[in-house]
Structures are given as C-alpha cells and as structure tokens.
Amino acid sequence: MDGVRRQPRATGNASPGRPAANGHGRLVGTAFILSILASLALTAVYAVGGQPQLEGALLAVSLGTLGAGIILWARDLLIPEEISEEREPEPSPPGMRAAAETALQMGGRQLTRRTALSRLLIGALGALGLAALFPIRSLGPGPGRSLFHTQWSAGARVVDNEGHPVSVRDLEVGSVVTVFPEGFVGSPVSQVLLIRVEPGSLQLRPGRLAWAPDGVVAFSKICTHAGCPVGLYDASTHQLLCPCHQSTFDVLSGATPVFGPASRPLPQLPLEARADGVLRARADFQEPVGPGFWDRP
Amino acid sequence: MIRRLVLWLDDRLGAASFARRALRKAFPDHWAFMLGEIALYCFVLLVLTGTFLTLFYTASGQDVTYSGPYAPLAGVRMSAAYASVLRLSFEVRAGLVMRQIHHWAALVFVAAIVVHLLRIFFTGAFRRPREINWFVGTGLLILGMLEGFTGYSLPDDLLSGTGIRIAYSVVLSIPLVGTWLAFLFFGGEFPTPIVIGRLLVLHIMLLPGLLFAAVGVHLAIVWHQKHTLFPGPGRTERMVVGSPLWPHYAMKSVGLALVVVAILALLGGLFQVNPVWLYGPYNPTTASAPAQPDWYIGWLEGILRLAPRGDIQLFGHLIPGIFIVGVLFPGAFFAGILLWPLIEHRITGDDAPHHLLNRVRDVPWRSGVGVGVLAFAVILTVAGSNDVLARFFGVPVEWITVGLRVALLVVPPVAGYLTYGICRDLNGGAPESARVGRWVRLRRSATGGFEEVEPDGPDRGAGTAERRGH
Ligand code: FES
C-alpha cells in the first residue's frame, strides 16, 4: 500500500472480543432499538392525525439515537486506525506541465492561424450572446415616468380605508388617518397620512400653508428612505416614526427628517376643503414619492 | 451478492484502483473540520424538506379570501401564496414541522458556513494552495444568504413583504440603471403580483442549482488537495494523517449527519420559528414594529439603521444613501472577504504552499484583523435589532442608535488591537526577530526530537508574515 501505513494508536482502546467491547456493543444495540421504536411511534403519530411537537421530537429521537449509535460503533467497536497518506505535489511535475502547455498551444495555433475565420467565429459568438440578451426586456415594462406621479389628481376626493370621504370635521386635532384618492383605496403608491394639528403651529415652506386647510396636513406615507409605510405618529412631539429604520419626521415643519437615515422630507400633498368640508387634492404631489433614484430631480 | 455487484461495476468502469485509494483515504480527526460537514448536511436536509414544501406552495400574488381553520384570519384578504403557507402549516399533516425544520436548517446552514469560514480564516487554511476553495466558499456564503432571503420572502407575510419592499428600494437606488433593474425584476412598480413567482424560481431552481455546482466543486477540490492538519508531533507538510474513509470516517460522518438532522428536527418540532400567521398577510400600507429579519440579514439591516443621512446630489442626479450602505458597503465587505487570500499574500509575500495550519496566535496581525471585522459585523447585527433593544431596556431608540454608532467606530479597532496584543503575548512577547528561532525550539521540544522541523513549516511562514506585517 504505497504511501499508506498503519499506525495503531497507542491508546488503551478496547478491541472487539474484549468484555469492554461487549458493553459498548450493548449500548449501540440499545441506541438502534430506541431508534426503531421512535420511528414506529412517529408513524403512529402521523397515522392518527399528526402533531407537530411530537413529530419533531420523535424524529429527533429516531435520527439522534441512530446517529449516536453509529458514532459509538465507529469510536468504540472499530479497530482504531490512524493512517497517513502522502500528499500529491501541487504543481505537476515539470515535464507534465510543459507537455500540457504544448498540447494547448498546438491546438490553439491551428485555430489562430486562420485569423479571419477565428475573428468571425468570435464575432458570431458575440452576436449570438447579444441576441440572447434581448428576452430580458420581456421581464417588465420600462420605468418611464411612472415613478413621478401617483393616482392623486386635482379635485380627487380624500377617502379613508373603507372608501368614505373624509372631511375636516371628522378629524380632531392630534388625530392621524391613512387615506387614498377616491377609487384607489389601498393603493400602495398613493397612500397618504392625514394629520390635523393646531393651524397656528405649522411652519411650512412659503406657499404651502394653503395646502393645509384648518391645520390638516397630508404627507405621502411612503418613507423616503427605503419605502416602508411611516406608521407611528406621536401627537405630543408631532413626530412621525418609520418602523423600519426609525427615521423620524417632524410634522410641523413639513415632515422634515430629524433623526435616522431618511434624507428627504415626506412629500406634501396639496389639499383643499370645499364648502361641504370634504377634503380634496389640489393636484398630484409636486415631486416623486418614496425612496430616491437616479433620475429624481 | 455485493461481491458480484462490485465485480460487475469494475468490469464496466475499471474503478478498482480508484476505489482502493479512496477507501483508504486519510481524514484528519478534529472537531473544527466538522463545521463544513454540518453546512453540507443542512443543505441536503434543505433540499429534502424544501421539495416537500414546494408540493404545497402556490407562488401567486393573486388576491384570495381566507377560509381555512385559523380563526383569527377568517375572511381576511390575502395573497394566494400566503394562504397556501397557512394551509401548509395548519392543514397539511406534518406540514408545519417540515416548514419549521426547513427554516431552522436554513438558519443553521448559514451559521455553519460562517463559523466554517472563520475557522478557515483564523487557522490560515486559505493560504496557497487553497485559495480557490476560499473563493468558492465565499461564493457559497453569498449564495446561501440569497437563498435564505428569497425563501424568507415566499410566505408573503407582513414581515417578508416589508423585506422585499426594502430590497426593491435598494435596487431602485442604483445609479443610472436602478429603475430599469427594479422594473425588470419586479415586473413594474412595487408591489407587483408576479414577483413572488420569480422569487420562487430563484429559490428552488437557479440558486440551488448554483449551490449544488459550487458545493460539488468545493468538495472535489478538498478531496483532491486533501485536508489540512494542525501542527503536532510527527506532522509534516507532505503527509496527511487521519482515520481511513472506510469505515471509520464514513461512519462518523454519517453519524454526524443524522445527529445534525436530529437536532434540526428537535428545533423544528419544539421551537416555533417564523410564525407567519401572527404577522398577517402583506399589506403595503402597514408595517409592523419591531421587525426582525433572519439573523444573517441582520448586519445589512443594521447598517441601514445606523448609517446617517447620506444622499448625494450629482449633476442634477441623485445617489440615494441606501445605494452606499445597501449596495456599495456589502459589495466591499464581500469583496474584502473574497480577496483576502490575495490581500494577505500581498502583505506577507508568502509564496510557500501550506498544509499545516496556523494556530490563532501564530499570526497576531491576521487574528487582529479577523476579530476586528467580526466585531464590526456583530455590532451591525445588534443594530439590526435596535428597536427591540430599546424596548427591552426601556430607553429611546435614538440612544441605542447613537451608542451603536460610536461602538461601531470604537470597538472593532480596540478588539482587533487587543487580539493582536494577546496573540503576541501568547507567543512570548519576544522581539519579532527572535520569534522565529523561539518557535522552532518550542516545536522541537514538543516533538521530542522525533522529527525535523521543515524549513517551510508553519512557524517560518508565520514568522515571515509577522515580520512583513508592519
Ligand atoms: S424605510 Fe423608513 S427609515 Fe428606512
């Protein structure tokens, strides 16, 4: 046996036939019997309708005792043996290496000698590769301008989760409600948070105070960080918190970020209240909602 | 009977000489060498349980109304995918235990890969000639994480849907092509009903195929190059010592496989994991807090939470901060891991092949770097749970975030430097030039003059690394 020699371990391990080995044999046998019993029980549990905890536990016993038995068998009942084996050298012998190199080059030279043909071959493969790329375009529509607008439009009525129009009267100071444009309840891109605050406390950008009739402000609910719905409003601090990475937005100053990873304020939806008190959008958002992207101004 | 079969095979394949060598192949016995095996057996179990799950799963975002036996969700509108996971969990016999074993196996799979990688790193087992297997192994780690993330996304519950939402935003943030990539993969603007089907294709076909291929290459190379060895009496660079494949190693390995599966069965049976029915179906207008991804995504979640604002305006274009922390940072992190053998080679200039391993203390600077990076990743993972921690300690989440930001900058260098110092002290704290000599003397006394220390032994390599390290 070239390169492999036996080295009986110099430990006092029991060998088969000795009394100690018989004890180990009994242990291994018990393990296998336990495994059989657990497997039978597993089948029974399954047959009577199954029960997840029992199934897991019985499977664990059945496999665990089987595994333990096999490991004990290997450790205690096999003749311990330590062999050593020579490693093959990593670089092949120099002659072999040279021969392989030559074979590669000889073959290659046959191809490269036909310069024009080999160039055409490469061209053909490249063209084929390009052509094969085109089906990727079938995966989805191009983005176009779809990220720049939502379903809000001038005059769209503000409705709640159930589709009921929301009017200023319905909102107490400090309250918050998720709303949608009429006809688009549940729309992921058009979801808006309606918050009513004391009208005098708002410090919005010039011109935007008119967007908040009677202190009702509307902000896109989609976090400008990574797009989670900004769900938590703390009426005492007038702050909105995004549950995903804890970006915090200050409502009074126009939902500007005050903590966390979001960089941009939540876009504000221009609102108006007609005589009936029902809230409507004056227009769509003036900027893309949600997380940033390359083409965003 | 078996003899007849063997003869029949050899008549056709002439494989006797290969078989004889293979059966008597030496496998070193060391617990640290089992980590990769544990990952392998998790993978096998994942394929088996996953096949079972696939038979009951509906990959569709189509709206349905729940009418199954789980009362709290009766009459709730949800995707067909989510409904099928509920059915699998509550109505299919052994379905829940299979699902939970599958999930536990995935968690342990990635964990075993990471611990295996750390073992390889700290013992220098990636050095020449094993760089290729380090590359393949890093690829396996990345594939394993992707596989885990896609699988986690399939139930279409509130948590996983939020995860996909964030992933979409990260793709969207890529300069120039982000919107196109996102629209092509998701089939339009988020959320789309078809993305769940695409994730399934990735999860059960493309990624497992790549994993199979990479595992095959990984094992083939280990088989060919043979195992590394820890240095010890009578151990040399040219020999590998261990128990023979047949029957010793084969039995131990099969036993280990069974024990691994047994433990996963126990976890899957007794310890609830990912109870999607409690989270509810995905709804793009709500998110739950606190939200936790699987553990191996925690560091990515953590960097998103810790990073301060960082949008960049460039020539009228926007580079969102999440591009930097969600794409560039993980890219650089994995590139660093992938290229480590080349980086270390650059630093040490060590060209010799190594089959004997380093002990952790042998190369203090490498161990320092390793511990530093590990501390960095651990802090990020902790940061992925900053809201849970805030709730637990009853303090504002801002405090935790700010504290972890400081820790992220301070702890890794300190931990790395301490490790470096401890390793150096363990080596005797001798001046570096003297260490090579010391090392050789120590080894001689350990071997009791039984064998000469080879000139290209690990001691010399370590000493060289040490000298050129600064
Ligand atoms: S998505 Fe809101 S903070 Fe990240």
PDB file of N, CA and C in Angstrom, chain B residues 335-388:
ATOM      1  N   ALA B 335     -16.242  41.694  -1.103  1.00  0.00           N
ATOM      2  CA  ALA B 335     -15.022  41.718  -1.909  1.00  0.00           C
ATOM      3  C   ALA B 335     -13.806  41.525  -1.004  1.00  0.00           C
ATOM      4  N   GLY B 336     -13.843  42.169   0.167  1.00  0.00           N
ATOM      5  CA  GLY B 336     -12.740  42.030   1.103  1.00  0.00           C
ATOM      6  C   GLY B 336     -12.567  40.581   1.549  1.00  0.00           C
ATOM      7  N   ILE B 337     -13.677  39.926   1.842  1.00  0.00           N
ATOM      8  CA  ILE B 337     -13.606  38.523   2.271  1.00  0.00           C
ATOM      9  C   ILE B 337     -13.091  37.667   1.115  1.00  0.00           C
ATOM     10  N   LEU B 338     -13.697  37.873  -0.058  1.00  0.00           N
ATOM     11  CA  LEU B 338     -13.350  37.055  -1.229  1.00  0.00           C
ATOM     12  C   LEU B 338     -11.861  37.147  -1.538  1.00  0.00           C
ATOM     13  N   LEU B 339     -11.339  38.380  -1.498  1.00  0.00           N
ATOM     14  CA  LEU B 339      -9.966  38.591  -1.964  1.00  0.00           C
ATOM     15  C   LEU B 339      -8.944  38.428  -0.850  1.00  0.00           C
ATOM     16  N   TRP B 340      -9.388  38.031   0.346  1.00  0.00           N
ATOM     17  CA  TRP B 340      -8.449  38.002   1.462  1.00  0.00           C
ATOM     18  C   TRP B 340      -7.165  37.213   1.165  1.00  0.00           C
ATOM     19  N   PRO B 341      -7.262  36.016   0.563  1.00  0.00           N
ATOM     20  CA  PRO B 341      -6.005  35.298   0.323  1.00  0.00           C
ATOM     21  C   PRO B 341      -5.013  36.125  -0.499  1.00  0.00           C
ATOM     22  N   LEU B 342      -5.539  36.881  -1.462  1.00  0.00           N
ATOM     23  CA  LEU B 342      -4.652  37.693  -2.282  1.00  0.00           C
ATOM     24  C   LEU B 342      -4.134  38.889  -1.489  1.00  0.00           C
ATOM     25  N   ILE B 343      -5.009  39.459  -0.659  1.00  0.00           N
ATOM     26  CA  ILE B 343      -4.584  40.605   0.155  1.00  0.00           C
ATOM     27  C   ILE B 343      -3.468  40.168   1.109  1.00  0.00           C
ATOM     28  N   GLU B 344      -3.708  39.009   1.766  1.00  0.00           N
ATOM     29  CA  GLU B 344      -2.681  38.562   2.715  1.00  0.00           C
ATOM     30  C   GLU B 344      -1.380  38.243   1.995  1.00  0.00           C
ATOM     31  N   HIS B 345      -1.509  37.673   0.809  1.00  0.00           N
ATOM     32  CA  HIS B 345      -0.302  37.358   0.050  1.00  0.00           C
ATOM     33  C   HIS B 345       0.463  38.629  -0.282  1.00  0.00           C
ATOM     34  N   ARG B 346      -0.266  39.684  -0.639  1.00  0.00           N
ATOM     35  CA  ARG B 346       0.335  40.985  -0.899  1.00  0.00           C
ATOM     36  C   ARG B 346       1.141  41.460   0.308  1.00  0.00           C
ATOM     37  N   ILE B 347       0.545  41.275   1.483  1.00  0.00           N
ATOM     38  CA  ILE B 347       1.167  41.809   2.696  1.00  0.00           C
ATOM     39  C   ILE B 347       2.366  40.973   3.109  1.00  0.00           C
ATOM     40  N   THR B 348       2.219  39.653   3.064  1.00  0.00           N
ATOM     41  CA  THR B 348       3.295  38.802   3.579  1.00  0.00           C
ATOM     42  C   THR B 348       4.284  38.405   2.511  1.00  0.00           C
ATOM     43  N   GLY B 349       3.864  38.389   1.264  1.00  0.00           N
ATOM     44  CA  GLY B 349       4.733  37.906   0.205  1.00  0.00           C
ATOM     45  C   GLY B 349       5.032  36.421   0.346  1.00  0.00           C
ATOM     46  N   ASP B 350       4.229  35.735   1.153  1.00  0.00           N
ATOM     47  CA  ASP B 350       4.487  34.326   1.427  1.00  0.00           C
ATOM     48  C   ASP B 350       3.996  33.466   0.264  1.00  0.00           C
ATOM     49  N   ASP B 351       4.928  32.834  -0.441  1.00  0.00           N
ATOM     50  CA  ASP B 351       4.577  32.074  -1.637  1.00  0.00           C
ATOM     51  C   ASP B 351       4.544  30.573  -1.403  1.00  0.00           C
ATOM     52  N   ALA B 352       4.930  30.138  -0.215  1.00  0.00           N
ATOM     53  CA  ALA B 352       5.075  28.699   0.021  1.00  0.00           C
ATOM     54  C   ALA B 352       3.711  28.038   0.186  1.00  0.00           C
ATOM     55  N   PRO B 353       3.589  26.804  -0.284  1.00  0.00           N
ATOM     56  CA  PRO B 353       2.345  26.071  -0.019  1.00  0.00           C
ATOM     57  C   PRO B 353       2.275  25.693   1.464  1.00  0.00           C
ATOM     58  N   HIS B 354       1.044  25.721   2.003  1.00  0.00           N
ATOM     59  CA  HIS B 354       0.870  25.405   3.422  1.00  0.00           C
ATOM     60  C   HIS B 354      -0.208  24.356   3.589  1.00  0.00           C
ATOM     61  N   HIS B 355       0.178  23.245   4.217  1.00  0.00           N
ATOM     62  CA  HIS B 355      -0.820  22.234   4.553  1.00  0.00           C
ATOM     63  C   HIS B 355      -0.993  22.111   6.055  1.00  0.00           C
ATOM     64  N   LEU B 356      -0.021  22.617   6.801  1.00  0.00           N
ATOM     65  CA  LEU B 356      -0.158  22.645   8.258  1.00  0.00           C
ATOM     66  C   LEU B 356      -0.762  23.982   8.646  1.00  0.00           C
ATOM     67  N   LEU B 357      -1.706  23.942   9.568  1.00  0.00           N
ATOM     68  CA  LEU B 357      -2.467  25.142   9.903  1.00  0.00           C
ATOM     69  C   LEU B 357      -1.717  26.030  10.882  1.00  0.00           C
ATOM     70  N   ASN B 358      -2.121  27.293  10.912  1.00  0.00           N
ATOM     71  CA  ASN B 358      -1.688  28.190  11.981  1.00  0.00           C
ATOM     72  C   ASN B 358      -2.580  27.964  13.184  1.00  0.00           C
ATOM     73  N   ARG B 359      -2.008  28.191  14.355  1.00  0.00           N
ATOM     74  CA  ARG B 359      -2.880  28.396  15.491  1.00  0.00           C
ATOM     75  C   ARG B 359      -3.255  29.867  15.486  1.00  0.00           C
ATOM     76  N   VAL B 360      -4.337  30.204  16.197  1.00  0.00           N
ATOM     77  CA  VAL B 360      -4.844  31.576  16.116  1.00  0.00           C
ATOM     78  C   VAL B 360      -3.756  32.574  16.516  1.00  0.00           C
ATOM     79  N   ARG B 361      -2.936  32.181  17.490  1.00  0.00           N
ATOM     80  CA  ARG B 361      -1.942  33.123  17.997  1.00  0.00           C
ATOM     81  C   ARG B 361      -0.738  33.275  17.044  1.00  0.00           C
ATOM     82  N   ASP B 362      -0.597  32.337  16.121  1.00  0.00           N
ATOM     83  CA  ASP B 362       0.626  32.326  15.325  1.00  0.00           C
ATOM     84  C   ASP B 362       0.808  33.579  14.486  1.00  0.00           C
ATOM     85  N   VAL B 363      -0.303  34.118  13.987  1.00  0.00           N
ATOM     86  CA  VAL B 363      -0.194  35.308  13.138  1.00  0.00           C
ATOM     87  C   VAL B 363      -1.033  36.410  13.782  1.00  0.00           C
ATOM     88  N   PRO B 364      -0.451  37.105  14.765  1.00  0.00           N
ATOM     89  CA  PRO B 364      -1.250  38.066  15.543  1.00  0.00           C
ATOM     90  C   PRO B 364      -1.960  39.105  14.690  1.00  0.00           C
ATOM     91  N   TRP B 365      -1.312  39.608  13.676  1.00  0.00           N
ATOM     92  CA  TRP B 365      -1.963  40.703  12.929  1.00  0.00           C
ATOM     93  C   TRP B 365      -3.169  40.194  12.169  1.00  0.00           C
ATOM     94  N   ARG B 366      -3.085  38.973  11.623  1.00  0.00           N
ATOM     95  CA  ARG B 366      -4.245  38.449  10.908  1.00  0.00           C
ATOM     96  C   ARG B 366      -5.398  38.202  11.881  1.00  0.00           C
ATOM     97  N   SER B 367      -5.073  37.627  13.024  1.00  0.00           N
ATOM     98  CA  SER B 367      -6.127  37.364  14.002  1.00  0.00           C
ATOM     99  C   SER B 367      -6.750  38.666  14.471  1.00  0.00           C
ATOM    100  N   GLY B 368      -5.916  39.710  14.606  1.00  0.00           N
ATOM    101  CA  GLY B 368      -6.442  41.015  14.996  1.00  0.00           C
ATOM    102  C   GLY B 368      -7.424  41.544  13.962  1.00  0.00           C
ATOM    103  N   VAL B 369      -7.028  41.474  12.688  1.00  0.00           N
ATOM    104  CA  VAL B 369      -7.924  41.925  11.611  1.00  0.00           C
ATOM    105  C   VAL B 369      -9.226  41.136  11.664  1.00  0.00           C
ATOM    106  N   GLY B 370      -9.110  39.820  11.830  1.00  0.00           N
ATOM    107  CA  GLY B 370     -10.299  38.961  11.838  1.00  0.00           C
ATOM    108  C   GLY B 370     -11.243  39.327  12.965  1.00  0.00           C
ATOM    109  N   VAL B 371     -10.702  39.501  14.152  1.00  0.00           N
ATOM    110  CA  VAL B 371     -11.553  39.822  15.299  1.00  0.00           C
ATOM    111  C   VAL B 371     -12.174  41.199  15.113  1.00  0.00           C
ATOM    112  N   GLY B 372     -11.404  42.143  14.563  1.00  0.00           N
ATOM    113  CA  GLY B 372     -11.943  43.475  14.321  1.00  0.00           C
ATOM    114  C   GLY B 372     -13.128  43.434  13.372  1.00  0.00           C
ATOM    115  N   VAL B 373     -12.964  42.736  12.244  1.00  0.00           N
ATOM    116  CA  VAL B 373     -14.052  42.655  11.266  1.00  0.00           C
ATOM    117  C   VAL B 373     -15.249  41.928  11.863  1.00  0.00           C
ATOM    118  N   LEU B 374     -14.954  40.879  12.630  1.00  0.00           N
ATOM    119  CA  LEU B 374     -16.034  40.126  13.269  1.00  0.00           C
ATOM    120  C   LEU B 374     -16.815  41.023  14.230  1.00  0.00           C
ATOM    121  N   ALA B 375     -16.085  41.810  15.020  1.00  0.00           N
ATOM    122  CA  ALA B 375     -16.750  42.722  15.962  1.00  0.00           C
ATOM    123  C   ALA B 375     -17.624  43.708  15.198  1.00  0.00           C
ATOM    124  N   PHE B 376     -17.099  44.199  14.083  1.00  0.00           N
ATOM    125  CA  PHE B 376     -17.842  45.133  13.233  1.00  0.00           C
ATOM    126  C   PHE B 376     -19.174  44.517  12.794  1.00  0.00           C
ATOM    127  N   ALA B 377     -19.088  43.278  12.294  1.00  0.00           N
ATOM    128  CA  ALA B 377     -20.297  42.612  11.802  1.00  0.00           C
ATOM    129  C   ALA B 377     -21.262  42.325  12.941  1.00  0.00           C
ATOM    130  N   VAL B 378     -20.725  41.964  14.101  1.00  0.00           N
ATOM    131  CA  VAL B 378     -21.605  41.657  15.226  1.00  0.00           C
ATOM    132  C   VAL B 378     -22.347  42.909  15.676  1.00  0.00           C
ATOM    133  N   ILE B 379     -21.642  44.039  15.726  1.00  0.00           N
ATOM    134  CA  ILE B 379     -22.297  45.285  16.159  1.00  0.00           C
ATOM    135  C   ILE B 379     -23.394  45.657  15.167  1.00  0.00           C
ATOM    136  N   LEU B 380     -23.112  45.501  13.875  1.00  0.00           N
ATOM    137  CA  LEU B 380     -24.143  45.801  12.880  1.00  0.00           C
ATOM    138  C   LEU B 380     -25.350  44.889  13.073  1.00  0.00           C
ATOM    139  N   THR B 381     -25.077  43.611  13.364  1.00  0.00           N
ATOM    140  CA  THR B 381     -26.183  42.676  13.563  1.00  0.00           C
ATOM    141  C   THR B 381     -27.018  43.096  14.765  1.00  0.00           C
ATOM    142  N   VAL B 382     -26.331  43.516  15.825  1.00  0.00           N
ATOM    143  CA  VAL B 382     -27.050  44.002  17.006  1.00  0.00           C
ATOM    144  C   VAL B 382     -27.887  45.219  16.617  1.00  0.00           C
ATOM    145  N   ALA B 383     -27.293  46.090  15.799  1.00  0.00           N
ATOM    146  CA  ALA B 383     -28.002  47.307  15.397  1.00  0.00           C
ATOM    147  C   ALA B 383     -29.264  46.970  14.608  1.00  0.00           C
ATOM    148  N   GLY B 384     -29.257  45.819  13.953  1.00  0.00           N
ATOM    149  CA  GLY B 384     -30.454  45.399  13.235  1.00  0.00           C
ATOM    150  C   GLY B 384     -31.632  45.165  14.165  1.00  0.00           C
ATOM    151  N   SER B 385     -31.360  45.091  15.464  1.00  0.00           N
ATOM    152  CA  SER B 385     -32.430  44.905  16.447  1.00  0.00           C
ATOM    153  C   SER B 385     -32.517  46.098  17.383  1.00  0.00           C
ATOM    154  N   ASN B 386     -32.111  47.284  16.928  1.00  0.00           N
ATOM    155  CA  ASN B 386     -32.048  48.407  17.870  1.00  0.00           C
ATOM    156  C   ASN B 386     -33.415  48.732  18.479  1.00  0.00           C
ATOM    157  N   ASP B 387     -34.499  48.512  17.699  1.00  0.00           N
ATOM    158  CA  ASP B 387     -35.812  48.811  18.266  1.00  0.00           C
ATOM    159  C   ASP B 387     -36.188  47.810  19.347  1.00  0.00           C
ATOM    160  N   VAL B 388     -35.790  46.542  19.137  1.00  0.00           N
ATOM    161  CA  VAL B 388     -36.052  45.531  20.159  1.00  0.00           C
ATOM    162  C   VAL B 388     -35.271  45.856  21.433  1.00  0.00           C
TER     163      VAL B 388
END
